[in-house]
PDB file of C-alpha atoms in Angstrom:
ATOM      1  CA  UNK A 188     -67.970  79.012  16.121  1.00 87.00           C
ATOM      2  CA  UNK A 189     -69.933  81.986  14.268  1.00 88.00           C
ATOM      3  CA  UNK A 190     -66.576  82.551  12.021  1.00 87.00           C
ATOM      4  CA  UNK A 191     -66.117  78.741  11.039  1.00 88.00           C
ATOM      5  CA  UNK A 192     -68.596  78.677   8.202  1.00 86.00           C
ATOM      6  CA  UNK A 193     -67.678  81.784   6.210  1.00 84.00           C
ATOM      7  CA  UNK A 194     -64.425  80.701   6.868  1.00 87.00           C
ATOM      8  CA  UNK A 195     -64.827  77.442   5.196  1.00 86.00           C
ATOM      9  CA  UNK A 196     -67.157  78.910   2.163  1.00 81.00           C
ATOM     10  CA  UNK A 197     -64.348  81.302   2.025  1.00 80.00           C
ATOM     11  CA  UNK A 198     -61.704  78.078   1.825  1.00 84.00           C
ATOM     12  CA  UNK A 199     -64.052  76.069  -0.335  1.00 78.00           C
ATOM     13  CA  UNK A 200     -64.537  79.150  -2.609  1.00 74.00           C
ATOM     14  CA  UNK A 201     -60.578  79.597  -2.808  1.00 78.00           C
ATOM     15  CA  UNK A 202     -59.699  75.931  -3.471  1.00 77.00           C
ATOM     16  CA  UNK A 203     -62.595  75.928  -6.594  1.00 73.00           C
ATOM     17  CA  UNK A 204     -60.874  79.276  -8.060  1.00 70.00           C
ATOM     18  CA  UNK A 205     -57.291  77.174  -7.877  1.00 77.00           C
ATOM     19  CA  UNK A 206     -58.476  74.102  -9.396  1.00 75.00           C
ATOM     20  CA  UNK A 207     -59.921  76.254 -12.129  1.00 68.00           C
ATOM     21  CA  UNK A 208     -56.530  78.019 -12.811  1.00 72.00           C
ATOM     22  CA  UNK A 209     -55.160  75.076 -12.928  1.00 71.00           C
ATOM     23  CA  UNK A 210     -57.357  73.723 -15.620  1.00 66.00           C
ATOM     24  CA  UNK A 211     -56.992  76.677 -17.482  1.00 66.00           C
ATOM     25  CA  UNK A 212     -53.485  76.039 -17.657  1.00 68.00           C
ATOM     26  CA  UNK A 213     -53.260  72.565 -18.309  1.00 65.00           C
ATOM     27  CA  UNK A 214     -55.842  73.399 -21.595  1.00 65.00           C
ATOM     28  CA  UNK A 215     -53.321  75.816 -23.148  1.00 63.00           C
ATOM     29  CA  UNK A 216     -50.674  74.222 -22.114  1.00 62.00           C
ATOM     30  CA  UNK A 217     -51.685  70.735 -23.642  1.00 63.00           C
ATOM     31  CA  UNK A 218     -51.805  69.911 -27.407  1.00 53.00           C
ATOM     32  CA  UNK A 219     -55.479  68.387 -27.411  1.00 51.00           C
ATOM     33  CA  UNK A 220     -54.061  64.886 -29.032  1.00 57.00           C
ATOM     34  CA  UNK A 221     -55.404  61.656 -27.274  1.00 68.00           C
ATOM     35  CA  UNK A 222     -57.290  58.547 -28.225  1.00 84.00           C
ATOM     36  CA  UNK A 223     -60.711  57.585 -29.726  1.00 89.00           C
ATOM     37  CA  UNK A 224     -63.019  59.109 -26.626  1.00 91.00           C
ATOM     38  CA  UNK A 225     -66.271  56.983 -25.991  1.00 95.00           C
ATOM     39  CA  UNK A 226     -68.537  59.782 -25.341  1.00 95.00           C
ATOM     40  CA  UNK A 227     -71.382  57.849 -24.591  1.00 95.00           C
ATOM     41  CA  UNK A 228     -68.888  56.091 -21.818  1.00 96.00           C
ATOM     42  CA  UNK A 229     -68.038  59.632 -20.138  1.00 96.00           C
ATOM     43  CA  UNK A 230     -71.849  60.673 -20.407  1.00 97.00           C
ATOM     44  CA  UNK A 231     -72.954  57.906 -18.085  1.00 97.00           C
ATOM     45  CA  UNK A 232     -69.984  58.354 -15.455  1.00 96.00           C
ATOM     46  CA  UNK A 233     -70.624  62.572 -15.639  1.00 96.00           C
ATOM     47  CA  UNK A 234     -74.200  61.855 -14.740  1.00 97.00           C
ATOM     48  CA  UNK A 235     -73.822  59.216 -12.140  1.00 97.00           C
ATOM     49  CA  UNK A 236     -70.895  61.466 -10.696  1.00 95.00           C
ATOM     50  CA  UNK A 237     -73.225  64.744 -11.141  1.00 96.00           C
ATOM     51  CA  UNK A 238     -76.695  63.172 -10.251  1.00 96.00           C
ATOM     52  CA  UNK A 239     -76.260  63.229  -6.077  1.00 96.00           C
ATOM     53  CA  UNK A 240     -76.120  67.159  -6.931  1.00 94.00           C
ATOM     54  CA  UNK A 241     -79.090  67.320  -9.172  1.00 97.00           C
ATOM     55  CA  UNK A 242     -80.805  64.902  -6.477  1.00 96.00           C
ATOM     56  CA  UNK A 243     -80.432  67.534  -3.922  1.00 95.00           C
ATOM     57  CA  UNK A 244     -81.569  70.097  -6.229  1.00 95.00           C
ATOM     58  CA  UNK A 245     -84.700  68.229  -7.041  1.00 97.00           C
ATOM     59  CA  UNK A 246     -83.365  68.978 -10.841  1.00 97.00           C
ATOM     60  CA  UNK A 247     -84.448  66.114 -12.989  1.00 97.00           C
ATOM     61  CA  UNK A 248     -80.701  64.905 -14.608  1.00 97.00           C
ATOM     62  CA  UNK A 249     -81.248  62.592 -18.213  1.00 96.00           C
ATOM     63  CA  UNK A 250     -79.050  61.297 -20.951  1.00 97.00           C
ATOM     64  CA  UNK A 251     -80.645  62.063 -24.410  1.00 96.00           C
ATOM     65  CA  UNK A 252     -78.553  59.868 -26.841  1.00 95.00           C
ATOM     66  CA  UNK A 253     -79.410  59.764 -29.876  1.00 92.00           C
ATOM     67  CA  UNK A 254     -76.495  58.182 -31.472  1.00 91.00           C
ATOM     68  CA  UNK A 255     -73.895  56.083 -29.514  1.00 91.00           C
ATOM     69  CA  UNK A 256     -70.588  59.118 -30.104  1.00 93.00           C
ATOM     70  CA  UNK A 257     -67.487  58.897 -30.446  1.00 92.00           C
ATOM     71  CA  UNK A 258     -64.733  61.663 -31.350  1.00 91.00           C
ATOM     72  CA  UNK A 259     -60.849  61.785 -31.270  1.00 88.00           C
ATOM     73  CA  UNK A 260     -59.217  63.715 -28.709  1.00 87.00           C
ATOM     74  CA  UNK A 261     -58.242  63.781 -25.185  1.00 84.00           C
ATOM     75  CA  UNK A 262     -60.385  62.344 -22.175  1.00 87.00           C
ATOM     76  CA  UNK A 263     -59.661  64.687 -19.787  1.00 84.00           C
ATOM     77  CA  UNK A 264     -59.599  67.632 -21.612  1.00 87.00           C
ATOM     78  CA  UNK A 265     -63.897  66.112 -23.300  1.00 91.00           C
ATOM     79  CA  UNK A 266     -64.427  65.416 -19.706  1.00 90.00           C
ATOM     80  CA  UNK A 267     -63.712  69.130 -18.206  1.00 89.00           C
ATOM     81  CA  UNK A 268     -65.611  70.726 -21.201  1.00 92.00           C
ATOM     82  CA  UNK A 269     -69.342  68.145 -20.577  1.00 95.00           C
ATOM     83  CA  UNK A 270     -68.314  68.323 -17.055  1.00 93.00           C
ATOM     84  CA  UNK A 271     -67.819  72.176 -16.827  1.00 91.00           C
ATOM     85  CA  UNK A 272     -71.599  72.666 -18.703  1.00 95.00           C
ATOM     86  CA  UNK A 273     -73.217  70.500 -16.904  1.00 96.00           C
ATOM     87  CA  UNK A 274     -72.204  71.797 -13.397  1.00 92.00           C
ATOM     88  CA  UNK A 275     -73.218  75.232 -14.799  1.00 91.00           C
ATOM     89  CA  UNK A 276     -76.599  74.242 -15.673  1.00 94.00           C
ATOM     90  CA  UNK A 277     -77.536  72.354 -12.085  1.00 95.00           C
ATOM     91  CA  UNK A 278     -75.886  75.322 -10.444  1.00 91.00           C
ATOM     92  CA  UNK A 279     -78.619  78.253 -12.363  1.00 90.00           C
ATOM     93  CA  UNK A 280     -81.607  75.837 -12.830  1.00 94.00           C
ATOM     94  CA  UNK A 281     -83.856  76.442 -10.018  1.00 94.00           C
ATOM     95  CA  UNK A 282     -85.142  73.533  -7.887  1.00 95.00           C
ATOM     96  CA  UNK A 283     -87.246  71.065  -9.882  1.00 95.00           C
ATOM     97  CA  UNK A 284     -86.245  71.841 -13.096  1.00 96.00           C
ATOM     98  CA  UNK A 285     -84.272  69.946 -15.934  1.00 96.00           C
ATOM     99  CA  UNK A 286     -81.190  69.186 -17.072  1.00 97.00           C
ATOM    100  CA  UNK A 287     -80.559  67.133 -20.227  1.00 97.00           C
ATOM    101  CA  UNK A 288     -76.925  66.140 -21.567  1.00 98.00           C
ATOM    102  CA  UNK A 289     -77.833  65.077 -25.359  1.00 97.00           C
ATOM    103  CA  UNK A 290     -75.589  63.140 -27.842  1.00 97.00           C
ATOM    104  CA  UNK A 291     -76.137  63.924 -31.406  1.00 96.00           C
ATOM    105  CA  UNK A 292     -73.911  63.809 -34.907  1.00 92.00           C
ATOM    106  CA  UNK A 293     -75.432  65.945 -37.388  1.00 83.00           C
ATOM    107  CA  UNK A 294     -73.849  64.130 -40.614  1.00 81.00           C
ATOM    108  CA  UNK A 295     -69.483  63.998 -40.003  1.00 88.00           C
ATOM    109  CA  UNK A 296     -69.809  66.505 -36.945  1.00 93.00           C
ATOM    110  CA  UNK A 297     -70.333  64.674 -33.404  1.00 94.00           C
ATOM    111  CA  UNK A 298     -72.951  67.191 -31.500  1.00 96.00           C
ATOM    112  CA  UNK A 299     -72.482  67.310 -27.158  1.00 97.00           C
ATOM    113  CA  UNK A 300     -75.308  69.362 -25.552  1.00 97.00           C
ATOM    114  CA  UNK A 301     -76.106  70.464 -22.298  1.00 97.00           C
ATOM    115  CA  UNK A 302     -79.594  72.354 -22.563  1.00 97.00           C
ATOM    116  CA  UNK A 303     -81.518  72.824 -19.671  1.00 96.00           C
ATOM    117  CA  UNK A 304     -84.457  74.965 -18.464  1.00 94.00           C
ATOM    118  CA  UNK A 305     -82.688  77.577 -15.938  1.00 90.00           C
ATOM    119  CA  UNK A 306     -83.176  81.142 -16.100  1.00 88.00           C
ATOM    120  CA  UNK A 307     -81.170  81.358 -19.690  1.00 86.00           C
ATOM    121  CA  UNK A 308     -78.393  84.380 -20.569  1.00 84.00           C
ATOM    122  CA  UNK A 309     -79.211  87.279 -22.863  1.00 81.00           C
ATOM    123  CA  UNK A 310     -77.945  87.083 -26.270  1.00 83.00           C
ATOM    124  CA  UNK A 311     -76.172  90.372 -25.386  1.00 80.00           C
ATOM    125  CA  UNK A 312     -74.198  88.628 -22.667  1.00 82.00           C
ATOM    126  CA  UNK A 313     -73.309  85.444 -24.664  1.00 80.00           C
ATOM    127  CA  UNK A 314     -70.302  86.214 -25.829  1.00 82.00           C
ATOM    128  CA  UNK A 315     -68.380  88.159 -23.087  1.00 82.00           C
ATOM    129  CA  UNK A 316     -69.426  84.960 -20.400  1.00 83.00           C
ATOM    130  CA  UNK A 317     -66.590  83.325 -22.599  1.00 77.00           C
ATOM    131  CA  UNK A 318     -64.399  86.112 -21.021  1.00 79.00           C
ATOM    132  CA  UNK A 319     -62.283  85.316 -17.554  1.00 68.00           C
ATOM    133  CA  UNK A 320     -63.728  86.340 -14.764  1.00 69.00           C
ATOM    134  CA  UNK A 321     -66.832  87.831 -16.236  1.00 66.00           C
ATOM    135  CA  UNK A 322     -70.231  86.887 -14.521  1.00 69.00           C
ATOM    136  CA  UNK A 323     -73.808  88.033 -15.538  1.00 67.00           C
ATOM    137  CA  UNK A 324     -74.279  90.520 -13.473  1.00 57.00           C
ATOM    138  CA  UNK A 325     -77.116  89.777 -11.133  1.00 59.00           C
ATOM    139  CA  UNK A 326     -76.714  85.997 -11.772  1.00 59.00           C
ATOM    140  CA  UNK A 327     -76.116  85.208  -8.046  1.00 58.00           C
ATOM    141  CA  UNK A 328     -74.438  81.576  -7.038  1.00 59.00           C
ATOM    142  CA  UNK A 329     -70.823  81.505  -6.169  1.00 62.00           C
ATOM    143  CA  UNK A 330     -68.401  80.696  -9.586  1.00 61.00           C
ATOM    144  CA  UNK A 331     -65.323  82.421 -10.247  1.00 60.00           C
ATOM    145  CA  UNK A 332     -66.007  83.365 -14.080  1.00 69.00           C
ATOM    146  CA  UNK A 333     -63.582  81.206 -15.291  1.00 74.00           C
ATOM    147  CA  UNK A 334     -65.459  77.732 -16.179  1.00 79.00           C
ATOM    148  CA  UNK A 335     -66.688  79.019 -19.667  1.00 85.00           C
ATOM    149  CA  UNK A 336     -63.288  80.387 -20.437  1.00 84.00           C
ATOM    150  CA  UNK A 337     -61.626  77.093 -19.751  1.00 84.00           C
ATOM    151  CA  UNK A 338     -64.074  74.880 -21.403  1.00 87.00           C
ATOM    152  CA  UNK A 339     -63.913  77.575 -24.716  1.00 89.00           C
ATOM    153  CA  UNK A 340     -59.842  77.072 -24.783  1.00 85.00           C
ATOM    154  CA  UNK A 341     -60.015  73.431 -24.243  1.00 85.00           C
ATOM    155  CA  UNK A 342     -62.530  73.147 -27.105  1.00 89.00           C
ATOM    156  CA  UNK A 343     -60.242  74.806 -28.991  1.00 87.00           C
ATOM    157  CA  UNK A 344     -57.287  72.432 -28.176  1.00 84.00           C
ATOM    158  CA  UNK A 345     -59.596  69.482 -29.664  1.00 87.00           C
ATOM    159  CA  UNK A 346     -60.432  71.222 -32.758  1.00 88.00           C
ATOM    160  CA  UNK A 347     -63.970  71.982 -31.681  1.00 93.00           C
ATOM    161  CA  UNK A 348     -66.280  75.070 -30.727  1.00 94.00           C
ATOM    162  CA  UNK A 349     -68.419  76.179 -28.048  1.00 95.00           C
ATOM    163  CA  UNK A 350     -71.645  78.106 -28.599  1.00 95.00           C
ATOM    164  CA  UNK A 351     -74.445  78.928 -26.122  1.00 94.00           C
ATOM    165  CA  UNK A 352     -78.401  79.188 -27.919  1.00 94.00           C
ATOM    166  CA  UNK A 353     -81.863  79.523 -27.356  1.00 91.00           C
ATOM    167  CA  UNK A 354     -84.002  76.307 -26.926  1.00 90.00           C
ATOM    168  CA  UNK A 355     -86.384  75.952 -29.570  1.00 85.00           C
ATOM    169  CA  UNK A 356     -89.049  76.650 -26.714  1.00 85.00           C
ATOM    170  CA  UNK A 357     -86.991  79.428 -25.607  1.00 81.00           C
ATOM    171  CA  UNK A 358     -86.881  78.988 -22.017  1.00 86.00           C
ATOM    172  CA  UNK A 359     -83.566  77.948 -20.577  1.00 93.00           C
ATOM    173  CA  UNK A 360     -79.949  77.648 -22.335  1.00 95.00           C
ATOM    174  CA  UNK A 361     -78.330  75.028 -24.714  1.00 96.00           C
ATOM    175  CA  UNK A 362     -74.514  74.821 -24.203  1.00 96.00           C
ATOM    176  CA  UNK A 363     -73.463  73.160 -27.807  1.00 96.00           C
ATOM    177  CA  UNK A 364     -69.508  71.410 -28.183  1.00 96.00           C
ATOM    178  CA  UNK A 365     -69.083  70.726 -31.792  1.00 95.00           C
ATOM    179  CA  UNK A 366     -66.181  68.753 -33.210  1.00 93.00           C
ATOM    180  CA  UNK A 367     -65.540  66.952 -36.948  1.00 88.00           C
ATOM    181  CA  UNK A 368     -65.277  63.767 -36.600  1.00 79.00           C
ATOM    182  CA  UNK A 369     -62.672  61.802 -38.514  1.00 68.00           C
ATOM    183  CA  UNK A 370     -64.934  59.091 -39.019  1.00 52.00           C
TER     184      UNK A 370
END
């Protein structure tokens, strides 16, 4: 009975690392082309899917939209990138702090953020968390390295861009998806 749970974290831990591969591969493998994507639609279902986590976290999950959004592109591969940034920030904000997933379009350029209040990364380390497998080091929790990688390459595939910045109050991290919109 003693080896059952770190056998099982050791399972769970496996089957994350092989959906992630996957991912990665179905991003460079696709060609990004889709449909108009109502991303004020797949805000609402990411938090109602995400907010039993953030519950259990006693992290405070909200929708900032400030424009109703929509971009061209694929679903799925929109859904992994929001989905990807806002599973990172619930998994390093500590208990009782925020999340916020904002909509924005700054003129012909649709704006997706994920900014939350969490410990933050250095602006040394910003760039190489985009690399596989790389993890700050002393960052704790359990990913694989890969999430950042995968949501970077699918951004690409859509003709957007990923950044990670400072809040203005600089405490915490803003993940930022950009994309022109055709609009």
């Amino acid at each position: 009975r003693d080896r059952i749970p770190p056998l099982q974290e050791g399972i769970e831990r496996a089957r994350q690392l092989t959906e992630q591969l996957l991912n990665l591969a179905r991003t460079q493998a696709g060609t990004g082309v889709g449909t108009t994507v109502n991303v004020s639609l797949l805000a609402r279902e990411l938090i109602a899917e995400l907010l039993p986590f953030a519950d259990a976290r006693k992290i405070d999950l909200g929708l900032d939209e400030l424009v109703p959004l929509t971009i061209d592109g694929s679903p799925e591969v929109l859904r992994l990138i929001v989905k990807n940034a806002l599973e990172n920030s619930l998994k390093y904000t500590p208990e009782g702090g925020e999340v916020t997933l904002r909509l924005d379009a700054d003129g012909h350029r649709a704006v997706i953020e994920v900014a939350d209040n969490g410990p933050g990364i250095l602006d040394a380390e910003r760039e190489r968390v985009f690399d596989s497998f790389y993890r700050v080091p002393g960052s704790g929790g359990d990913g694989s390295g890969l999430g950042l990688t995968i949501a970077r390459e699918a951004a690409a595939r859509l003709g957007g861009t990923v950044s990670l910045h400072t809040p203005p109050d600089g405490a915490g991290l803003v993940f930022r998806y950009q994309q022109v919109r055709r609009k």
